[in-house]
Amino acid sequence: MGNGTPLSIGTAHPRGDAAAKAAGTERYAADLYPPDCLWAGAVRSSLACGRIISIDTAAAAALPGVVKVLTAVDVSGSNRQGIIHKDMPVLCDEMVRYCGDPLALVLAETKEALQRGMSAVQLQLEPLPGLFDPDAALAADAPLIHEDKPNNLLAQASICKGAGLDGFADCDVVVEGSFSTPVQAHAFLETESGVARLEEDGGLLMEISSQSPFRDRFEISHALGIPWGKIRIVAPSLGGGFGGKDGATVQCLLGLAAQHADGRWVRMQWEREESFRAGYKRHACRMAYKLGAKADGTLQALHAKLWYDTGAYAHLGAEVMELGMEHAGGPYRIPHTLIEGWCVYTNNPVAGAMRAFGVCQATFGFESMMDLLAARLGMDPLELRLKNALVRGDENCAGVRLTSSTGITTCLQQLQQHPFWQEREQWKAAAPSFKKRGIGLASVFNAAGYGGGVRDAATAKIELTAEGSFIVHNAVADMGQGNSSAFLQIVGHILSQDASRLVLKQPDTRTAYPSGSSSAGRTTYTYGKALITAAEELKSRLLNWAGMILFLQDNDGLELQPGRVVHLPSQKEVSLVALAGYMQPEERVCLGQYVAPTCKEVPATAKGFFIGFPHVIFGYGAHLVRLEVDSLTGQITVCDYLAVTDGGRVLNPGMFDQQVQGGVGQGLGYALMEEFTVQEGVVKTPDFATYLIPGSLDIPEIISIAAQAEPEETGPFGMKGIGEVAMNGPLPAVANAVADACGVRLCHGPLTPQRVLAGVKG
């Protein structure tokens, strides 16, 4: 990349972090072992529900190598954390609400001393009856998990559009179905980790694996009573996140430990088993669908009911439910809808943000319903989707008029032209002995950005160094999706620089500016727009200084090139090093700001929504899977996967395909094998020996095609985010393909061999 060729938009440049990651030199929070650091670990409840009688720390504190043992009385702030709903204790003070609730925090000189100290803490808990599914939690006589939440409801909401349920009166055909999706673990390579210490001025310095370093300061401040301005967060590259590091994990525990460590560094990293118990998970969801249409396949009415299990604490459960509801009718025109949602507290592990944020659950339900409807009508399932696909200017199922790029029709048309679809009957007919072949479709869409009621803003910063290179001060964490590489590409394109002259600094709240979380498909979109402004301003300053130095009356003929500014007519030039020497330090730093657009005509369709509704920008996709089902074992083998995606203009084709392929791969795990199992609140899949995720041999070739759709006018160079949309396709596409192969509709994920065989045997 450092060959002197400027980076450019639309070209598949290698990722900026590729060499460091391939060589193992990339710096992660889990790699940090400061000299003379203490080790911190949480003693967690083995009960799913109970009252704390006593926590005896004396024996643990007396052990050699144990420095401190802390409990809730040592927390000086509110002792409550949470992004929006602050109901989760740093250390439990009265009750435990799930198997994993932290009760004490041990600080020790070594990892071995830490383990001995944690084992020596004596807990006396009074077991109480637990609630382990939404039905039990919603029962009239159910005990309350949180006293201030009647009926164990975190949130209840509805969307009513058109005539609502009365719309079914005009339907010629009505189909119904019930579906459920499992809990899914994020399974990132780098578990929750970080280091922290108190600085000499009393401020808290923390280097952690986090998707939201700027917002973390508010959670820590509220929970621990530290002024947010005295909290500095450094966020190196993450070894995966997928939503599981969006919100406090180790942050408040580490901050508390640092407050009691006499200025020494403290290190915390969760083992995989602890991550599975205490880390956030994807919400399990149960759905009931009713869909009506005219005899020609025109969709008329929808009634959807969705129950999300948020576990013991809120985290982002209400917002996950609301986004699922906003997508519950698929990317289709439906004039009459009633969509109802319940987000329910249980004594299960805490559910939270995960890639596709409530949408992949609803997509499974609705895209299965579309195939059921097509079968009832005797209609081609792709034609049914095309007939009802949204176009710009339509209202979606939530009553939001689409004013931005809407490319689902283009995606479906390109899929329709592919040989996988054109030659489907021949391929199925060539199935080997004891194998049944099927082809399944799914139309998908996913909102980008935070949605209504939340300011989706970014402030970008670029600095010209004295050595003539450019530092991009990233303010939005990179958890592997490649947004930081996209930022370098944007700057290189505008400033006409090659990669060797561009340096990326990962988020540091002391040197960068608040720019939101790495989530919601908004990182490159929102921060990229701010970065364009900053880069163009810096370019203007450089050309102005070059013009003064070269005695030119205007900028005509001036051109930025790698390492210099050249006046093309005269071939006079001035180096960036020389320019940096002339400029004042403050002149060499440029900022750019951007606030993402919001809906200006909010429909009066939604009730009970807190924040995040509605959205105005969506990514779209059409997926096709070809698979074989072994009629003897029920094993599903995915042979081929095709994903056509509308992400506006593609900035880097290589990274575009990687995002789609990564989403499909994760989605295939969700579809085929990933089932985080909890019985009576106890995790029964505590590690990768019991919780299975796809390996390289489980994933087929994934063909990614960028739809030839219109650019997104509001986005940087016409792009929009696609980090989540591909996750939504695999489960419904696989279920539809199994139905095509075996004539059996499987309504509960994942589609394991046992479920396939049970369905076939009926």
PDB file of N, CA, C and O in Angstrom, residues 720-749:
ATOM      1  N   LYS A 720     -23.912   3.563   2.267  1.00  0.00           N
ATOM      2  CA  LYS A 720     -24.657   3.392   3.514  1.00  0.00           C
ATOM      3  C   LYS A 720     -24.210   2.079   4.149  1.00  0.00           C
ATOM      4  O   LYS A 720     -23.657   1.201   3.479  1.00  0.00           O
ATOM      5  N   GLY A 721     -24.434   1.950   5.448  1.00  0.00           N
ATOM      6  CA  GLY A 721     -23.876   0.840   6.195  1.00  0.00           C
ATOM      7  C   GLY A 721     -24.517  -0.499   5.866  1.00  0.00           C
ATOM      8  O   GLY A 721     -25.727  -0.592   5.658  1.00  0.00           O
ATOM      9  N   ILE A 722     -23.695  -1.561   5.852  1.00  0.00           N
ATOM     10  CA  ILE A 722     -24.187  -2.922   5.584  1.00  0.00           C
ATOM     11  C   ILE A 722     -23.692  -3.909   6.638  1.00  0.00           C
ATOM     12  O   ILE A 722     -23.727  -5.119   6.424  1.00  0.00           O
ATOM     13  N   GLY A 723     -23.225  -3.412   7.775  1.00  0.00           N
ATOM     14  CA  GLY A 723     -22.624  -4.297   8.759  1.00  0.00           C
ATOM     15  C   GLY A 723     -23.576  -5.299   9.362  1.00  0.00           C
ATOM     16  O   GLY A 723     -23.148  -6.333   9.874  1.00  0.00           O
ATOM     17  N   GLU A 724     -24.879  -5.031   9.312  1.00  0.00           N
ATOM     18  CA  GLU A 724     -25.839  -5.897   9.986  1.00  0.00           C
ATOM     19  C   GLU A 724     -26.767  -6.647   9.042  1.00  0.00           C
ATOM     20  O   GLU A 724     -27.251  -7.729   9.370  1.00  0.00           O
ATOM     21  N   VAL A 725     -27.046  -6.090   7.882  1.00  0.00           N
ATOM     22  CA  VAL A 725     -28.148  -6.600   7.065  1.00  0.00           C
ATOM     23  C   VAL A 725     -27.943  -8.054   6.643  1.00  0.00           C
ATOM     24  O   VAL A 725     -28.911  -8.838   6.577  1.00  0.00           O
ATOM     25  N   ALA A 726     -26.707  -8.480   6.386  1.00  0.00           N
ATOM     26  CA  ALA A 726     -26.479  -9.850   5.907  1.00  0.00           C
ATOM     27  C   ALA A 726     -26.783 -10.893   6.971  1.00  0.00           C
ATOM     28  O   ALA A 726     -27.053 -12.049   6.641  1.00  0.00           O
ATOM     29  N   MET A 727     -26.756 -10.504   8.248  1.00  0.00           N
ATOM     30  CA  MET A 727     -27.049 -11.448   9.333  1.00  0.00           C
ATOM     31  C   MET A 727     -28.487 -11.952   9.258  1.00  0.00           C
ATOM     32  O   MET A 727     -28.803 -13.045   9.736  1.00  0.00           O
ATOM     33  N   ASN A 728     -29.369 -11.177   8.646  1.00  0.00           N
ATOM     34  CA  ASN A 728     -30.794 -11.478   8.693  1.00  0.00           C
ATOM     35  C   ASN A 728     -31.225 -12.588   7.734  1.00  0.00           C
ATOM     36  O   ASN A 728     -32.302 -13.169   7.915  1.00  0.00           O
ATOM     37  N   GLY A 729     -30.422 -12.892   6.728  1.00  0.00           N
ATOM     38  CA  GLY A 729     -30.877 -13.784   5.680  1.00  0.00           C
ATOM     39  C   GLY A 729     -30.773 -15.279   5.929  1.00  0.00           C
ATOM     40  O   GLY A 729     -31.664 -16.050   5.541  1.00  0.00           O
ATOM     41  N   PRO A 730     -29.683 -15.764   6.542  1.00  0.00           N
ATOM     42  CA  PRO A 730     -29.476 -17.218   6.566  1.00  0.00           C
ATOM     43  C   PRO A 730     -30.566 -18.039   7.232  1.00  0.00           C
ATOM     44  O   PRO A 730     -30.976 -19.068   6.675  1.00  0.00           O
ATOM     45  N   LEU A 731     -31.043 -17.663   8.414  1.00  0.00           N
ATOM     46  CA  LEU A 731     -32.030 -18.509   9.094  1.00  0.00           C
ATOM     47  C   LEU A 731     -33.306 -18.663   8.269  1.00  0.00           C
ATOM     48  O   LEU A 731     -33.745 -19.799   8.024  1.00  0.00           O
ATOM     49  N   PRO A 732     -33.950 -17.595   7.796  1.00  0.00           N
ATOM     50  CA  PRO A 732     -35.146 -17.814   6.989  1.00  0.00           C
ATOM     51  C   PRO A 732     -34.849 -18.478   5.649  1.00  0.00           C
ATOM     52  O   PRO A 732     -35.641 -19.312   5.181  1.00  0.00           O
ATOM     53  N   ALA A 733     -33.720 -18.132   5.020  1.00  0.00           N
ATOM     54  CA  ALA A 733     -33.404 -18.749   3.728  1.00  0.00           C
ATOM     55  C   ALA A 733     -33.190 -20.251   3.890  1.00  0.00           C
ATOM     56  O   ALA A 733     -33.670 -21.055   3.079  1.00  0.00           O
ATOM     57  N   VAL A 734     -32.482 -20.660   4.942  1.00  0.00           N
ATOM     58  CA  VAL A 734     -32.259 -22.087   5.186  1.00  0.00           C
ATOM     59  C   VAL A 734     -33.579 -22.792   5.508  1.00  0.00           C
ATOM     60  O   VAL A 734     -33.859 -23.882   5.000  1.00  0.00           O
ATOM     61  N   ALA A 735     -34.412 -22.174   6.346  1.00  0.00           N
ATOM     62  CA  ALA A 735     -35.708 -22.787   6.674  1.00  0.00           C
ATOM     63  C   ALA A 735     -36.566 -22.940   5.429  1.00  0.00           C
ATOM     64  O   ALA A 735     -37.233 -23.976   5.235  1.00  0.00           O
ATOM     65  N   ASN A 736     -36.546 -21.938   4.554  1.00  0.00           N
ATOM     66  CA  ASN A 736     -37.327 -22.033   3.317  1.00  0.00           C
ATOM     67  C   ASN A 736     -36.760 -23.103   2.382  1.00  0.00           C
ATOM     68  O   ASN A 736     -37.512 -23.793   1.686  1.00  0.00           O
ATOM     69  N   ALA A 737     -35.429 -23.253   2.383  1.00  0.00           N
ATOM     70  CA  ALA A 737     -34.819 -24.284   1.541  1.00  0.00           C
ATOM     71  C   ALA A 737     -35.118 -25.681   2.071  1.00  0.00           C
ATOM     72  O   ALA A 737     -35.337 -26.625   1.290  1.00  0.00           O
ATOM     73  N   VAL A 738     -35.135 -25.849   3.383  1.00  0.00           N
ATOM     74  CA  VAL A 738     -35.482 -27.151   3.967  1.00  0.00           C
ATOM     75  C   VAL A 738     -36.930 -27.508   3.622  1.00  0.00           C
ATOM     76  O   VAL A 738     -37.244 -28.655   3.289  1.00  0.00           O
ATOM     77  N   ALA A 739     -37.812 -26.512   3.696  1.00  0.00           N
ATOM     78  CA  ALA A 739     -39.206 -26.760   3.314  1.00  0.00           C
ATOM     79  C   ALA A 739     -39.303 -27.140   1.842  1.00  0.00           C
ATOM     80  O   ALA A 739     -40.091 -28.018   1.461  1.00  0.00           O
ATOM     81  N   ASP A 740     -38.485 -26.492   1.016  1.00  0.00           N
ATOM     82  CA  ASP A 740     -38.473 -26.808  -0.409  1.00  0.00           C
ATOM     83  C   ASP A 740     -37.960 -28.229  -0.646  1.00  0.00           C
ATOM     84  O   ASP A 740     -38.472 -28.956  -1.504  1.00  0.00           O
ATOM     85  N   ALA A 741     -36.972 -28.645   0.146  1.00  0.00           N
ATOM     86  CA  ALA A 741     -36.382 -29.967  -0.041  1.00  0.00           C
ATOM     87  C   ALA A 741     -37.253 -31.082   0.520  1.00  0.00           C
ATOM     88  O   ALA A 741     -37.420 -32.133  -0.111  1.00  0.00           O
ATOM     89  N   CYS A 742     -37.811 -30.852   1.699  1.00  0.00           N
ATOM     90  CA  CYS A 742     -38.464 -31.941   2.441  1.00  0.00           C
ATOM     91  C   CYS A 742     -39.966 -31.781   2.579  1.00  0.00           C
ATOM     92  O   CYS A 742     -40.642 -32.696   3.079  1.00  0.00           O
ATOM     93  N   GLY A 743     -40.485 -30.627   2.220  1.00  0.00           N
ATOM     94  CA  GLY A 743     -41.909 -30.390   2.398  1.00  0.00           C
ATOM     95  C   GLY A 743     -42.301 -30.181   3.842  1.00  0.00           C
ATOM     96  O   GLY A 743     -43.472 -30.326   4.195  1.00  0.00           O
ATOM     97  N   VAL A 744     -41.344 -29.831   4.699  1.00  0.00           N
ATOM     98  CA  VAL A 744     -41.587 -29.661   6.127  1.00  0.00           C
ATOM     99  C   VAL A 744     -41.187 -28.247   6.531  1.00  0.00           C
ATOM    100  O   VAL A 744     -40.069 -27.804   6.228  1.00  0.00           O
ATOM    101  N   ARG A 745     -42.085 -27.552   7.205  1.00  0.00           N
ATOM    102  CA  ARG A 745     -41.812 -26.198   7.677  1.00  0.00           C
ATOM    103  C   ARG A 745     -41.286 -26.257   9.103  1.00  0.00           C
ATOM    104  O   ARG A 745     -41.997 -26.643  10.023  1.00  0.00           O
ATOM    105  N   LEU A 746     -40.012 -25.896   9.285  1.00  0.00           N
ATOM    106  CA  LEU A 746     -39.409 -25.833  10.618  1.00  0.00           C
ATOM    107  C   LEU A 746     -39.504 -24.398  11.127  1.00  0.00           C
ATOM    108  O   LEU A 746     -39.048 -23.461  10.460  1.00  0.00           O
ATOM    109  N   CYS A 747     -40.082 -24.245  12.298  1.00  0.00           N
ATOM    110  CA  CYS A 747     -40.415 -22.911  12.811  1.00  0.00           C
ATOM    111  C   CYS A 747     -39.602 -22.520  14.036  1.00  0.00           C
ATOM    112  O   CYS A 747     -39.842 -21.458  14.619  1.00  0.00           O
ATOM    113  N   HIS A 748     -38.648 -23.357  14.435  1.00  0.00           N
ATOM    114  CA  HIS A 748     -37.881 -23.088  15.640  1.00  0.00           C
ATOM    115  C   HIS A 748     -36.400 -23.280  15.341  1.00  0.00           C
ATOM    116  O   HIS A 748     -35.980 -24.354  14.906  1.00  0.00           O
ATOM    117  N   GLY A 749     -35.627 -22.226  15.540  1.00  0.00           N
ATOM    118  CA  GLY A 749     -34.198 -22.302  15.274  1.00  0.00           C
ATOM    119  C   GLY A 749     -33.420 -22.713  16.503  1.00  0.00           C
ATOM    120  O   GLY A 749     -33.905 -22.572  17.630  1.00  0.00           O
TER     121      GLY A 749
END
